Amino acid sequence: MTTTDTHPAHGWRVALVLGVLAAGTLAMAFGLSLLNGGENQTTTKRIDWSVSAASLRADAIEIQGGGRTFLPPADVELEGSAGSLETWDLDATWVQHGRAQRLLMEFASDSRDWWVSAIETYDGTVRREWARFDDLPVIRAPLETPWKGDIDIVSHGLRADVRLRIAALELSVSPQVNDAAPPDGGKPLDEEIDPFAPGGPLAGFGVYRMSPAEAHQRLLALGYRVSWRFPLDQRHYLCLKPPPGKINAEEGSVTGGSGEIILWVIPDSFAGVTLGPDDCR
């Protein structure tokens, strides 16, 4: 983990830093961050990524490996599993030096705190290898509180080391409830299985012959968590209450990260359908 220099800078050094920053040199973004103890001097960040349950802002991100340095551009592709109150992630991908690059952060929480549970980078060369950083710094804060600081970590791979540096990092999280649960919290199922398939825990349940409202009520009564997906306006909404329509047998069912049962709905008609934020998002 990066250590921070707390000694005051000499005048010429400050002038040099400011001059280079005016020229827009990325490397000095790291120098300035470390010189000032990881504190950001402005509200403007070069990196500003947000997904459904996490936000990452930083002065600079740098990945070093294989004799090259990779700097995420402004137009990275972002994905983020909303997950649950327990787990979620932020996943950024881009292409640089002709290689597919990727930075993945995984998060976890309990009823009081949240933290970064894993960080991985990916280099899409012919080897297509992930670099996992096992010796993570402590990135942890109370829920609804952001974490701020610098990261400088190394993954010791079989062929080469990979170094990840993030200057003046600000992480904010907003984990959300993504399923309806019985009063006792429900009994989670194994992740990524079809519970209604032959041999599954709910084989023969007949879910595809039920209305969403009936299936929802019966599954909750049996002690299972339920989450719905509804297509509208060229996107799929996540719904905590059964939306109007019929259950999509062709789409099937799968269990999510909290062991909840996820079911898709085919609308009977899109006319007049509105989804409130309290029901779907």
Coordinates of N, CA and C in Angstrom, one line a residue, residues 18 24 66 101 114 139 195 207 214 256 280:
L18 N 3.3 22.1 -10.2 CA 2.2 22.9 -10.8 C 2.4 23.1 -12.2
G24 N -0.5 19.1 -18.3 CA -1.4 17.9 -18.5 C -0.7 16.6 -18.4
G66 N 3.9 -6.3 -18.3 CA 4.5 -6.7 -19.6 C 5.3 -5.6 -20.3
Q101 N -8.4 -4.4 -22.1 CA -8.0 -4.2 -20.7 C -9.3 -4.2 -19.9
W114 N -19.0 -1.4 4.7 CA -18.8 -2.0 3.4 C -17.3 -2.0 3.1
I139 N -9.6 -1.2 2.5 CA -10.5 -0.2 1.9 C -11.9 -0.5 2.5
P195 N -34.0 -23.4 -10.4 CA -34.6 -24.2 -9.4 C -35.8 -25.0 -9.8
V207 N -44.4 -23.3 -12.0 CA -44.4 -21.9 -12.0 C -44.9 -21.2 -13.3
E214 N -49.5 -14.9 -8.4 CA -49.7 -16.2 -7.7 C -48.3 -16.8 -7.4
G256 N -30.0 -15.7 -8.2 CA -29.0 -14.6 -8.2 C -28.0 -14.7 -7.1
C280 N -40.3 -1.1 -9.3 CA -39.3 -1.5 -10.3 C -38.3 -0.3 -10.5

